[in-house]
Each structure stands twice: as C-alpha cells, then as structure tokens.
Coordinates of C-alpha atoms in Angstrom, one line a residue:
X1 CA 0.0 0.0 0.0
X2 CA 1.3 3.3 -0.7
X3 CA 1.5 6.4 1.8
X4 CA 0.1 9.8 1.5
X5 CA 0.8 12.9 3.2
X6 CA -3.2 13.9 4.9
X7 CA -3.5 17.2 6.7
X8 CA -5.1 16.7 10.2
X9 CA -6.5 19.1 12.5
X10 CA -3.9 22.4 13.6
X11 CA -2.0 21.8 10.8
X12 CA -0.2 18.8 11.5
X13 CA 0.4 16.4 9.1
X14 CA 0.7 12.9 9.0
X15 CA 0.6 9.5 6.8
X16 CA -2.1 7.7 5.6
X17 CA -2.6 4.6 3.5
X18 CA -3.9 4.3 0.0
X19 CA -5.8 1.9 -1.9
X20 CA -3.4 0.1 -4.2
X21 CA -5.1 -1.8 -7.5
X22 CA -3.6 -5.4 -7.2
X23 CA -3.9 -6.9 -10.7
X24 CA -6.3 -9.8 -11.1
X25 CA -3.2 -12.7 -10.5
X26 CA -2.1 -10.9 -7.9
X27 CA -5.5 -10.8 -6.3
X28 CA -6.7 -14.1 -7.2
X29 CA -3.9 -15.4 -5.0
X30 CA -5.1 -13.2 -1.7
X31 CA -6.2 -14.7 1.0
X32 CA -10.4 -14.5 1.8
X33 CA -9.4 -12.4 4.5
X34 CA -7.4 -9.8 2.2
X35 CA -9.5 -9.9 -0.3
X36 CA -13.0 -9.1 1.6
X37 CA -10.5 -6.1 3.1
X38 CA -9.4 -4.9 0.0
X39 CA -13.3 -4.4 -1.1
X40 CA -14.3 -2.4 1.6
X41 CA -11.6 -0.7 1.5
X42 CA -12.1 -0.1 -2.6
X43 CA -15.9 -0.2 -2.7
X44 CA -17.1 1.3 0.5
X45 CA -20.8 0.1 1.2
X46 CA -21.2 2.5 3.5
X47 CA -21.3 5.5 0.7
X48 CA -24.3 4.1 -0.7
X49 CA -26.2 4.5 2.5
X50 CA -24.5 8.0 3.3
X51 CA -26.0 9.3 0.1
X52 CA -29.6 8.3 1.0
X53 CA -29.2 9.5 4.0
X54 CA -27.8 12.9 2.3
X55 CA -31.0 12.9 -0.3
X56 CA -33.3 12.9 3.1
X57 CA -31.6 14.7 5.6
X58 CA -29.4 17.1 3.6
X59 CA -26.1 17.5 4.0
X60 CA -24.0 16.8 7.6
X61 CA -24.1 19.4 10.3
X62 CA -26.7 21.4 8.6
X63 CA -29.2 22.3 12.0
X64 CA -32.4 21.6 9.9
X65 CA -32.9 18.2 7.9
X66 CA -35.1 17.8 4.8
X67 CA -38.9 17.8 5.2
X68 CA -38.3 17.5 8.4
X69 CA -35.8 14.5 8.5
X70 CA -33.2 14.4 10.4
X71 CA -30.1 12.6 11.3
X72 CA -30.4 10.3 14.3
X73 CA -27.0 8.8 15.1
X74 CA -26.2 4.8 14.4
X75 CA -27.0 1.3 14.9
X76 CA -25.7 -2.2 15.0
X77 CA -26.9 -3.8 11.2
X78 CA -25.6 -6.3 9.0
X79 CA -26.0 -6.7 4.9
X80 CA -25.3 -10.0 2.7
X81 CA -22.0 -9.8 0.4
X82 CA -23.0 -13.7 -1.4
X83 CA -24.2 -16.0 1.2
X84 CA -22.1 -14.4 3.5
X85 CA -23.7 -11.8 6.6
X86 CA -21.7 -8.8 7.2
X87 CA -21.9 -6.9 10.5
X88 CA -22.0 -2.8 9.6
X89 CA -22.9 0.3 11.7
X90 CA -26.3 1.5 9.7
X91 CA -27.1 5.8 9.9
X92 CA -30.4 6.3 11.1
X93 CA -32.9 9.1 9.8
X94 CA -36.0 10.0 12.0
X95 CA -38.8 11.9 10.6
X96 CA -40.2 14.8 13.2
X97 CA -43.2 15.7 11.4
X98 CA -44.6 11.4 11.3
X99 CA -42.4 10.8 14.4
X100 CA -41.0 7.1 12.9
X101 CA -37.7 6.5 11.7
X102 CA -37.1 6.0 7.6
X103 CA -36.5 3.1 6.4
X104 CA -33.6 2.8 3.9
X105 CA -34.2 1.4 0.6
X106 CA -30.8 0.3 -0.2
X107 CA -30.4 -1.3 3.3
X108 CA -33.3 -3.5 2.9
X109 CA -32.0 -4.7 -0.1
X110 CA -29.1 -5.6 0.6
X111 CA -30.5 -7.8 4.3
X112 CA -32.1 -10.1 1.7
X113 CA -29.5 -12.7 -0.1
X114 CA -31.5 -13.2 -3.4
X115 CA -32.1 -15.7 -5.6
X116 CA -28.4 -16.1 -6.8
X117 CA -26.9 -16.5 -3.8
X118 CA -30.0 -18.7 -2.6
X119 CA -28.6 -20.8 -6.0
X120 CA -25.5 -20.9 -4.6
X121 CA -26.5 -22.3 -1.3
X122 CA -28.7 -24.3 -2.9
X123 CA -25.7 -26.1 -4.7
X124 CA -23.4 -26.3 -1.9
X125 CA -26.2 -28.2 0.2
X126 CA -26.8 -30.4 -2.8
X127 CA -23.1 -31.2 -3.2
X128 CA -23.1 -32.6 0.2
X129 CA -22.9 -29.8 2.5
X130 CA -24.9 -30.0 5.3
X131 CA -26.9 -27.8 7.1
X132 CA -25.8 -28.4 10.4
X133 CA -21.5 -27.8 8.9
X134 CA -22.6 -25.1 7.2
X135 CA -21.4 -22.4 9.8
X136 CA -17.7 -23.8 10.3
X137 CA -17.7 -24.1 6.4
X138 CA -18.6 -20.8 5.6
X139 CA -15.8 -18.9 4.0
X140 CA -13.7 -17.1 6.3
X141 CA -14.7 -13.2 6.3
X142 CA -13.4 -11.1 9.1
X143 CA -16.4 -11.0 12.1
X144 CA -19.0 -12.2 9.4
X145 CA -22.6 -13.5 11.4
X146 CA -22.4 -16.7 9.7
X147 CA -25.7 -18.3 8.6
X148 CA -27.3 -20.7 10.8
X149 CA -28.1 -24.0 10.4
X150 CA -31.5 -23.2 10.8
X151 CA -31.4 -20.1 8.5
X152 CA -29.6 -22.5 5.7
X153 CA -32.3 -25.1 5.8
X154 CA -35.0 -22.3 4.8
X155 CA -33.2 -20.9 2.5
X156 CA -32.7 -24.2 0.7
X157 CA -36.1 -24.9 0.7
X158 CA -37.4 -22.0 -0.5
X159 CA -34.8 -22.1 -3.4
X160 CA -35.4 -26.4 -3.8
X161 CA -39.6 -25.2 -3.7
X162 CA -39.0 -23.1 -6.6
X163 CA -36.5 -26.0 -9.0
X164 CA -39.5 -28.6 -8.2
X165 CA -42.2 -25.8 -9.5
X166 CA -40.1 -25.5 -12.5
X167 CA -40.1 -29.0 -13.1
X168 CA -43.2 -30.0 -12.7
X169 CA -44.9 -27.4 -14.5
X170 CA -42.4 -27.4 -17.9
X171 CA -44.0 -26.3 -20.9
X172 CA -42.9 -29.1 -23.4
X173 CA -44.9 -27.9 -26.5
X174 CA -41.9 -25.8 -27.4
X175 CA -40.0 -29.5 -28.5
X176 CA -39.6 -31.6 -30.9
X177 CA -39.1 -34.9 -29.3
X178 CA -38.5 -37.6 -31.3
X179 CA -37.8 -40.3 -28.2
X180 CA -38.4 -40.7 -24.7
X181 CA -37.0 -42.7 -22.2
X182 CA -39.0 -43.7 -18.7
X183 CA -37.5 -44.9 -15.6
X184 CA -37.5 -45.0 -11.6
X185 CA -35.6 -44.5 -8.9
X186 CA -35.9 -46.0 -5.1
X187 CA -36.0 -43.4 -2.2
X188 CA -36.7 -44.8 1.1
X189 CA -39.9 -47.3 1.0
X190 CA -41.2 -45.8 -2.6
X191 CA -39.6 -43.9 -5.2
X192 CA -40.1 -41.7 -8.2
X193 CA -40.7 -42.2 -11.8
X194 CA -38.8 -39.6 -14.3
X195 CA -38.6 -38.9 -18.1
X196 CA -35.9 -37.8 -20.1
X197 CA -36.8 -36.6 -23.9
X198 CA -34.6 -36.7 -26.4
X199 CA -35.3 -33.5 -29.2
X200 CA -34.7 -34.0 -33.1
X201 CA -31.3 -32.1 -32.2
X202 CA -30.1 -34.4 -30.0
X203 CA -30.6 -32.3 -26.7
X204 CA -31.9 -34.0 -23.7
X205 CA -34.2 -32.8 -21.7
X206 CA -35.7 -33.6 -18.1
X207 CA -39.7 -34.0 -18.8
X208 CA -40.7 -34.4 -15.2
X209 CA -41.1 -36.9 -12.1
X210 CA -44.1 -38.4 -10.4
X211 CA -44.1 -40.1 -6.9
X212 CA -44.8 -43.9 -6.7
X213 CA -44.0 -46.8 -4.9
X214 CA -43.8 -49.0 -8.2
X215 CA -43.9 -48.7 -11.6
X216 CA -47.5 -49.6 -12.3
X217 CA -49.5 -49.2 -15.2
X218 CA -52.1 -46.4 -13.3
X219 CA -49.3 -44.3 -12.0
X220 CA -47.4 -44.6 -15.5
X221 CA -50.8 -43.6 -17.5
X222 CA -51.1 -40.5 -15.4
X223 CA -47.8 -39.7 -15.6
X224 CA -47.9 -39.7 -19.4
X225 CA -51.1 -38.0 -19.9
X226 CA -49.7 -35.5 -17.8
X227 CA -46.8 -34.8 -20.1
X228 CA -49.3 -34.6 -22.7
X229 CA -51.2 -31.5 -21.3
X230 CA -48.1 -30.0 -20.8
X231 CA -47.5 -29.7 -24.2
X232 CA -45.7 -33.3 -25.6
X233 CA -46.7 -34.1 -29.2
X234 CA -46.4 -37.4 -30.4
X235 CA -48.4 -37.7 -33.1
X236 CA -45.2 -37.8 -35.1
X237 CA -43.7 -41.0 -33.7
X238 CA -42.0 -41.4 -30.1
X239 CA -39.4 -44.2 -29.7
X240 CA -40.5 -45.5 -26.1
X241 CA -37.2 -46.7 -24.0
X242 CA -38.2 -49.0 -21.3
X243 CA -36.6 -51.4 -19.0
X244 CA -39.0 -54.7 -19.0
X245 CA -41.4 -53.0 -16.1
X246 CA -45.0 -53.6 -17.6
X247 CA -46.5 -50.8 -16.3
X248 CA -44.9 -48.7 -18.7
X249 CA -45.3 -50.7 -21.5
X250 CA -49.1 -51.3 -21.0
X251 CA -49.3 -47.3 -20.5
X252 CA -47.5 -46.5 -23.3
X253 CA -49.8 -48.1 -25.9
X254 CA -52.4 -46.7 -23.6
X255 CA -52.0 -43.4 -23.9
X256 CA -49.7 -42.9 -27.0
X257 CA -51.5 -45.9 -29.1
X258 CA -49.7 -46.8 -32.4
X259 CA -47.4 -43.3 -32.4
X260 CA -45.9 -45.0 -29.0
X261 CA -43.4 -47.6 -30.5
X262 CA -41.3 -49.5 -27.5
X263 CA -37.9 -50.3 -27.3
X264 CA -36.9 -52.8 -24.7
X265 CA -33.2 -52.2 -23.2
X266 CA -31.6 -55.1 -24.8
X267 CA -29.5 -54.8 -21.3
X268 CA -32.2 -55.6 -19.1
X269 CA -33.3 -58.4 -21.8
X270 CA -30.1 -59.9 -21.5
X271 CA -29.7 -60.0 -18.2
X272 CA -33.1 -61.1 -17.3
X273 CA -32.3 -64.3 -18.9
X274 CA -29.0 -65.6 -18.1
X275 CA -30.5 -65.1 -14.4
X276 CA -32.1 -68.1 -15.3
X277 CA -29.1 -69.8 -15.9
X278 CA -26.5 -71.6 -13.7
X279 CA -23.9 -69.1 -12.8
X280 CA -21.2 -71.1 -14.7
X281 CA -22.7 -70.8 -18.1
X282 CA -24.3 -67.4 -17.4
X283 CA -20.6 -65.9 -18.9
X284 CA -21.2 -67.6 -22.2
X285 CA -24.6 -66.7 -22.4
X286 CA -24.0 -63.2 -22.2
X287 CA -21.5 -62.7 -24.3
X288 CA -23.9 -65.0 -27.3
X289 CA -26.9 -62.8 -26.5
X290 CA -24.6 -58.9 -26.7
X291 CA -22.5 -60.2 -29.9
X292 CA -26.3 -61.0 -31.3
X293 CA -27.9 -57.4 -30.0
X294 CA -24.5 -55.9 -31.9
X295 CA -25.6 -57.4 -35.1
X296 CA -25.6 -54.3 -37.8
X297 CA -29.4 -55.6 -39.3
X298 CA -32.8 -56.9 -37.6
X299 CA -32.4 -60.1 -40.2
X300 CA -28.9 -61.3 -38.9
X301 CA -29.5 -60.2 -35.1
X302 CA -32.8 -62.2 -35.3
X303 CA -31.5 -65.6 -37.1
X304 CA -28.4 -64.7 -34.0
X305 CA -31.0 -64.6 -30.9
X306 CA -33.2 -67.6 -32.4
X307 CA -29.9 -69.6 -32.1
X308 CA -29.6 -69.1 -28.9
X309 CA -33.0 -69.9 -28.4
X310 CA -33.0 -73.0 -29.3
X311 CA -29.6 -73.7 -27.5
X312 CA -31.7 -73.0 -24.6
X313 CA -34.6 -74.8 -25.2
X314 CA -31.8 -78.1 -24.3
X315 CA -30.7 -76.4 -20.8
X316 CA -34.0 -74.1 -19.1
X317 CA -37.1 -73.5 -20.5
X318 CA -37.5 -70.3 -18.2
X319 CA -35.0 -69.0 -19.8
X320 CA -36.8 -69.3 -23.0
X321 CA -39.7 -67.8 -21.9
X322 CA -37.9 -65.0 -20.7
X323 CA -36.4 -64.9 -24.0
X324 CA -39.6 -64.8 -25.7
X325 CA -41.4 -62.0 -23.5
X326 CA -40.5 -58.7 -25.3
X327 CA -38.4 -60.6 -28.0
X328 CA -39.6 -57.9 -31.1
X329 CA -39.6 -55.0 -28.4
X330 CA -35.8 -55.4 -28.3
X331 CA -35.3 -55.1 -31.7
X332 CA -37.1 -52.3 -32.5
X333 CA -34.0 -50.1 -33.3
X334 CA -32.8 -53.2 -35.8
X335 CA -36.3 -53.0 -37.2
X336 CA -36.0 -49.5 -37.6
X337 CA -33.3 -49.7 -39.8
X338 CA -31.1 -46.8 -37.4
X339 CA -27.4 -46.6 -38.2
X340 CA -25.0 -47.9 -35.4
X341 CA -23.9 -45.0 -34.2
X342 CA -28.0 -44.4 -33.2
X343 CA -28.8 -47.8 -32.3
X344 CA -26.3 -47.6 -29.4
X345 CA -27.4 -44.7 -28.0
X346 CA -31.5 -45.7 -28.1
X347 CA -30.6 -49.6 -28.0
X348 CA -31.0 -49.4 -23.8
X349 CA -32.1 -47.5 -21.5
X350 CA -28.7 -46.0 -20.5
X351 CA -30.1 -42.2 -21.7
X352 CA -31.9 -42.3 -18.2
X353 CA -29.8 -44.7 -16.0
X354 CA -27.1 -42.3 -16.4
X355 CA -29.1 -39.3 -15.0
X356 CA -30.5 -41.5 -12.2
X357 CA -26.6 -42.3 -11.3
X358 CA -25.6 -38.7 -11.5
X359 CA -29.1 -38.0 -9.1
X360 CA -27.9 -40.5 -6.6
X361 CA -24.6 -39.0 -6.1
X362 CA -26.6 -35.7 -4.6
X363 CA -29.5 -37.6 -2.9
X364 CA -27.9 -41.2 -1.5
X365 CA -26.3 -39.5 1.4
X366 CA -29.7 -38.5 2.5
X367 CA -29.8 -41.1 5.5
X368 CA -33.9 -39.8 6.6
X369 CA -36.2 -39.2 4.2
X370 CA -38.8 -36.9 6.1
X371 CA -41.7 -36.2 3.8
X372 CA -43.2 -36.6 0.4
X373 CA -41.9 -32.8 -0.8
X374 CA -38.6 -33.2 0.8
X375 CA -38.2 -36.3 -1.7
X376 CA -39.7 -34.5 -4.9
X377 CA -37.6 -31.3 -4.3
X378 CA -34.4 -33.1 -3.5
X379 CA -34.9 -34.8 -7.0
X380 CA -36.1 -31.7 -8.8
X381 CA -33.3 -29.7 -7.4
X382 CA -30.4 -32.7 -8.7
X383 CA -32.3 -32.8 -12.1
X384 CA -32.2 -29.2 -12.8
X385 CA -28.5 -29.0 -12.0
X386 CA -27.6 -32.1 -13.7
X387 CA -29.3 -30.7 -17.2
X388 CA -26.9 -28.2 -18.3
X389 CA -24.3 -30.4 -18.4
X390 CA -25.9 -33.8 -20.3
X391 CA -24.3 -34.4 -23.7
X392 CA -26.4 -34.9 -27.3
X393 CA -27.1 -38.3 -28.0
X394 CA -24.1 -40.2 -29.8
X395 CA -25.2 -40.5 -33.7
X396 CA -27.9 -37.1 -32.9
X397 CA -27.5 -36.3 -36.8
X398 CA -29.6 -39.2 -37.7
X399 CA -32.2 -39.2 -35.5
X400 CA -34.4 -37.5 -38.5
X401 CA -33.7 -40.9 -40.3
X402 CA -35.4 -42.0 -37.1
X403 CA -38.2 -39.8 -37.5
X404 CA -39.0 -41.4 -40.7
X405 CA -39.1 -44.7 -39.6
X406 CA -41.2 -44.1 -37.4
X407 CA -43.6 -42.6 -39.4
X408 CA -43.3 -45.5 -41.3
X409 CA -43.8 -47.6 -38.4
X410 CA -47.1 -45.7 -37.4
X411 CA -48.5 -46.2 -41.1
X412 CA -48.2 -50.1 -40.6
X413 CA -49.6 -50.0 -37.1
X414 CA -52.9 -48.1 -38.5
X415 CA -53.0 -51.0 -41.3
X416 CA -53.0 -53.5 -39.0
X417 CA -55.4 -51.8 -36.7
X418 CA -57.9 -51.6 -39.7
X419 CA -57.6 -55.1 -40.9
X420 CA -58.0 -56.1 -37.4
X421 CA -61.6 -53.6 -36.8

C-alpha cells in the first residue's frame, strides 16, 4: 500500500494509507481475508447509504434536515456480500413531522440474499454440504454473522420449492421430441418415476417426475397423460425406452396408441435371462446374446437370438420364456433400420440410467427421508443441476432418419389396426 501525506487538525500532518489496484493474479492469489478487506476498502458500502441518507436529511451538520428529517446517530446492522452476513454500523434518519424512523431502501435490499446467492447455497447443500456444517464451512470473512443451520435449511427450501415448481410445470410444446426414455428410482420405502426426452437435435431434456411406490401401469398412464397436457406431441412417432417393467409398457400403448413404439433395453433383456441360468454358463450366455444385439441388421441379429434360443430350449425353458417376453420390443432399433452410431445410443435404457446415477450421487447421502416434498424437491433440485451439463445423444445427426421410420412404423400400425376392426 502506498502512503500519503493527509492534513489533520492544527495543521499537522501525518501519513495515511492508499488503496493500491492489485492486478487480477495478484489478487486471485489473496487470501479471503485480504480480499473481503481490500473491497471495503475499494468499494465502501457504507457510501451508498451516506448518500440516502444525504438525499433525506441534507447535508451533515446542517441544524435543519429535509422535510423534516433528520439525522439520528447509528445502529448495530448487518448486509449479505453472497451467502455471507456482514456486520455494519447503519445511519439512522428519523422523521419529526410522522415521528418514525425512515426506512432505507438500499439497506433493505441488501439484508435479503436473493435468488443467486440462494442458487448458490442451494448447490453447496446439494453437493453434500450439510446444514448443520454449514457455519464452520462458511468462507472465512473477518467478524462475518455466519448463517445458521437453521437459517440455511430455509433458505434451501425455498430455493429447492421453486426448481421442483419448474419442473413439474415445464411447458414441453416448445420441442420436438423424437424419443423418450421412462425410468424409476428408489427413495426410502417408494420412489419416483422420471422422463428424459430426447429432441430431433439431440438435446436432452428432463420432462418431469411423479411419486410412486412402483412402476405400475395407473401411475405410468397419469404420468404420461400429464406430459401430454403440458404440451408433448407425439403424433409424429415417439421411440419409447423402457426397461422390462409392464406398467410402462401397458401405459404406453395406452396413452400414445400406435405413435408410441417401444424399445426394450436389450441390457435388461439380457440380463433377465442368463438369471435363469447356472452361474457357470451365465458368462457364455451373455457374451452370445450382446455379440447378437451388436448385429448391424434386424435379419442377422434375429437368425443370431433364435440360435440361442434353441440352445436354450436343451438347458432351461424359463429362460426361453424370458427370451420370448419382449423378444420384437428389443429389436425395435434393428427394425428401424437406425445406423450404429444411433442404435447404441437408443438400443438401452442407459439415456436415463445415467441421469438417475448422476441424481444418486446428490440424494444417496440423504440417510432420513422426512416427507413426500422433501423427496420430490431433493430430485427436482439434482435434475435441474444435472441438465446443463448432459451431452447430445451419440449418432444425434440421424435421428431425422429416425423420425422417418417411425412414421413409417405408425403407417403399418394403422394397417394393421384396420384389418384387425
């Protein structure tokens, strides 16, 4: 810091200090301490209040305020700098003539935190800060009032209230989804069913959750139907992804009819049937079934998987029925005629497993699940901040070839539907 020469009273003088400008490397390397010091020293907050103070009272020592303000000493106050409560003496202005004190606009607004450093909090809780640490966490700003834990836990749910609001009220009429993929996730003794849509671009987005303690058909219907007066189209074509839960399949033709065409996750599929088998040949089994799923046309994957049928037709006919359950629903993409590149990205139901992973890495550490919105807000909150970041779909420039297909897909359904009335 540099030193100035400042004349005091009687003439004497004597040094002060000056506000040196640290470049940005230099001050990025400051400690919190320093730096918090160095912006009240460069950006005094106080200044802001002194001039609205001036604007009411006039100007200092004058023996007559403004329309009958006047200046009434100091107080003990504090304002938020991010999540952070700073301590600060506050001028006070009392007005003769209504015999109350004024209220400072800019005071007031700086007591409140706001929505972005709510958003901030919001992500520290969710990235496994908890309420109760939050206080020796805090960053380390000289005689800061740091929040309490109680103080932290309202200020997360009122920021968590507001990410659930935004999910479950999502306009979705402003995309073009071409496939949706439909999934659940276990939280305490039920769980919640979610939705990720995948647009003609590529781009995923998070549709919305319901509550329910299984995946059955009722729950799934509403669920759907719901998306639908939120705006989803699908009389296009929607490719379905679905592990082998029922509910959603018997939903899906409910609601979406023939423009709902289901792809079973050939993962699930596979795995559901060497559970059948003895745990010695269950190696050989799965390695026969994913070199057949990874077959580049429905012909040769087909003639592949009815090979292994009848290989286990000789060893456990549960596993052939498992086999047969869904067998055309896991071809779908090899039906469709969708390029490799495609297929593996729509072939399981890895779109929304991955999401569900990323969720449980914010929500698993929660030990005590209290309530139903606690759950729903907790999940909201992890979707919305897991969004931004989700990549397009591997082989997204082809998912118009997809569009056509399906098109094509629908037309057959309808002719079959006809012949059949």
């Amino acid at each position: 810091m540099k030193k100035l020469l400042q004349l005091t009273g009687k003439g004497k003088v004597r040094k002060a200090k000056a506000v040196e400008i640290r470049d940005l490397e230099e001050y990025g390397a400051m400690e919190m301490d320093s730096k918090v010091a160095l912006i009240n020293e460069l950006i005094p907050i106080g200044l802001v209040l002194q001039d609205e103070v001036t604007a009411l009272a006039g100007e200092k020592y004058k023996r007559n305020g403004l329309n009958g303000h006047d200046r009434w000493g100091k107080q003990q106050g504090s304002i938020y700098i991010q999540e952070q409560r700073i301590p600060i003496m506050v001028p006070r202005v009392r007005d003769s003539n209504g015999d109350r004190e004024v209220k400072f606009r800019s005071y007031e607004q700086m007591q409140e935190p706001g929505a972005a450093a709510n958003d901030r909090l919001l992500r520290k809780v969710l990235h496994g800060l908890s309420c109760g640490r939050y206080r020796e966490c805090s960053a380390a700003i000289p005689e800061a009032l740091s929040l309490s834990p109680s103080t932290v836990s309202r200020r997360y749910i009122r920021a968590s209230r507001r990410k659930l609001k935004e999910i479950v009220e999502r306009r979705l009429d402003g995309y073009n989804f071409v496939a949706i993929a439909l999934d659940g996730k276990s939280f305490g003794d039920d769980g919640l069913i979610m939705s990720v849509g995948i647009t003609t671009g590529g781009k995923k987005v998070l549709m919305g959750i319901i509550q329910s303690g299984s995946e059955n058909h009722t729950v799934c219907r509403d669920f759907l139907k719901s998306l639908i007066n939120r705006g989803l189209r699908y009389e296009d074509g929607l490719l379905c992804v679905i592990d082998g839960a029922k509910g959603f399949r018997k939903a899906i033709n409910e609601v979406f009819g023939v423009h709902g065409i289901i792809q079973r996750c050939q993962w699930h599929k596979r795995e559901n049937i060497v559970q059948y088998l003895p745990k010695k040949m269950q190696s050989e089994f799965r390695k026969k079934l994913q070199a057949a799923y990874e077959k580049d046309n429905y012909d040769k994957a087909k003639t592949a998987l009815l090979g292994i049928k009848k290989e286990l037709r000789l060893i456990n006919e549960s596993a052939v029925a498992s086999m047969e359950e869904g067998f055309e629903e896991s071809l779908t993409v090899h039906r469709l005629g969708l390029p490799r590149e495609l297929r593996r990205s729509l072939k399981t139901t890895n779109i929304i497993e991955s999401v569900l992973a990323l969720v449980g890495q914010k929500t698993d550490k929660v030990d005590y699940w209290k309530n139903s919105d606690q759950k729903q807000r907790w999940v909201a909150t992890a979707l919305l901040d897991i969004e931004p970041r989700l990549n397009r779909v591997c082989g997204y420039r082809y998912l118009k070839n997809l569009r056509n297909a399906l098109q094509r897909e629908i037309l057959q359904g309808k002719r079959k539907e006809a012949v059949a009335a």
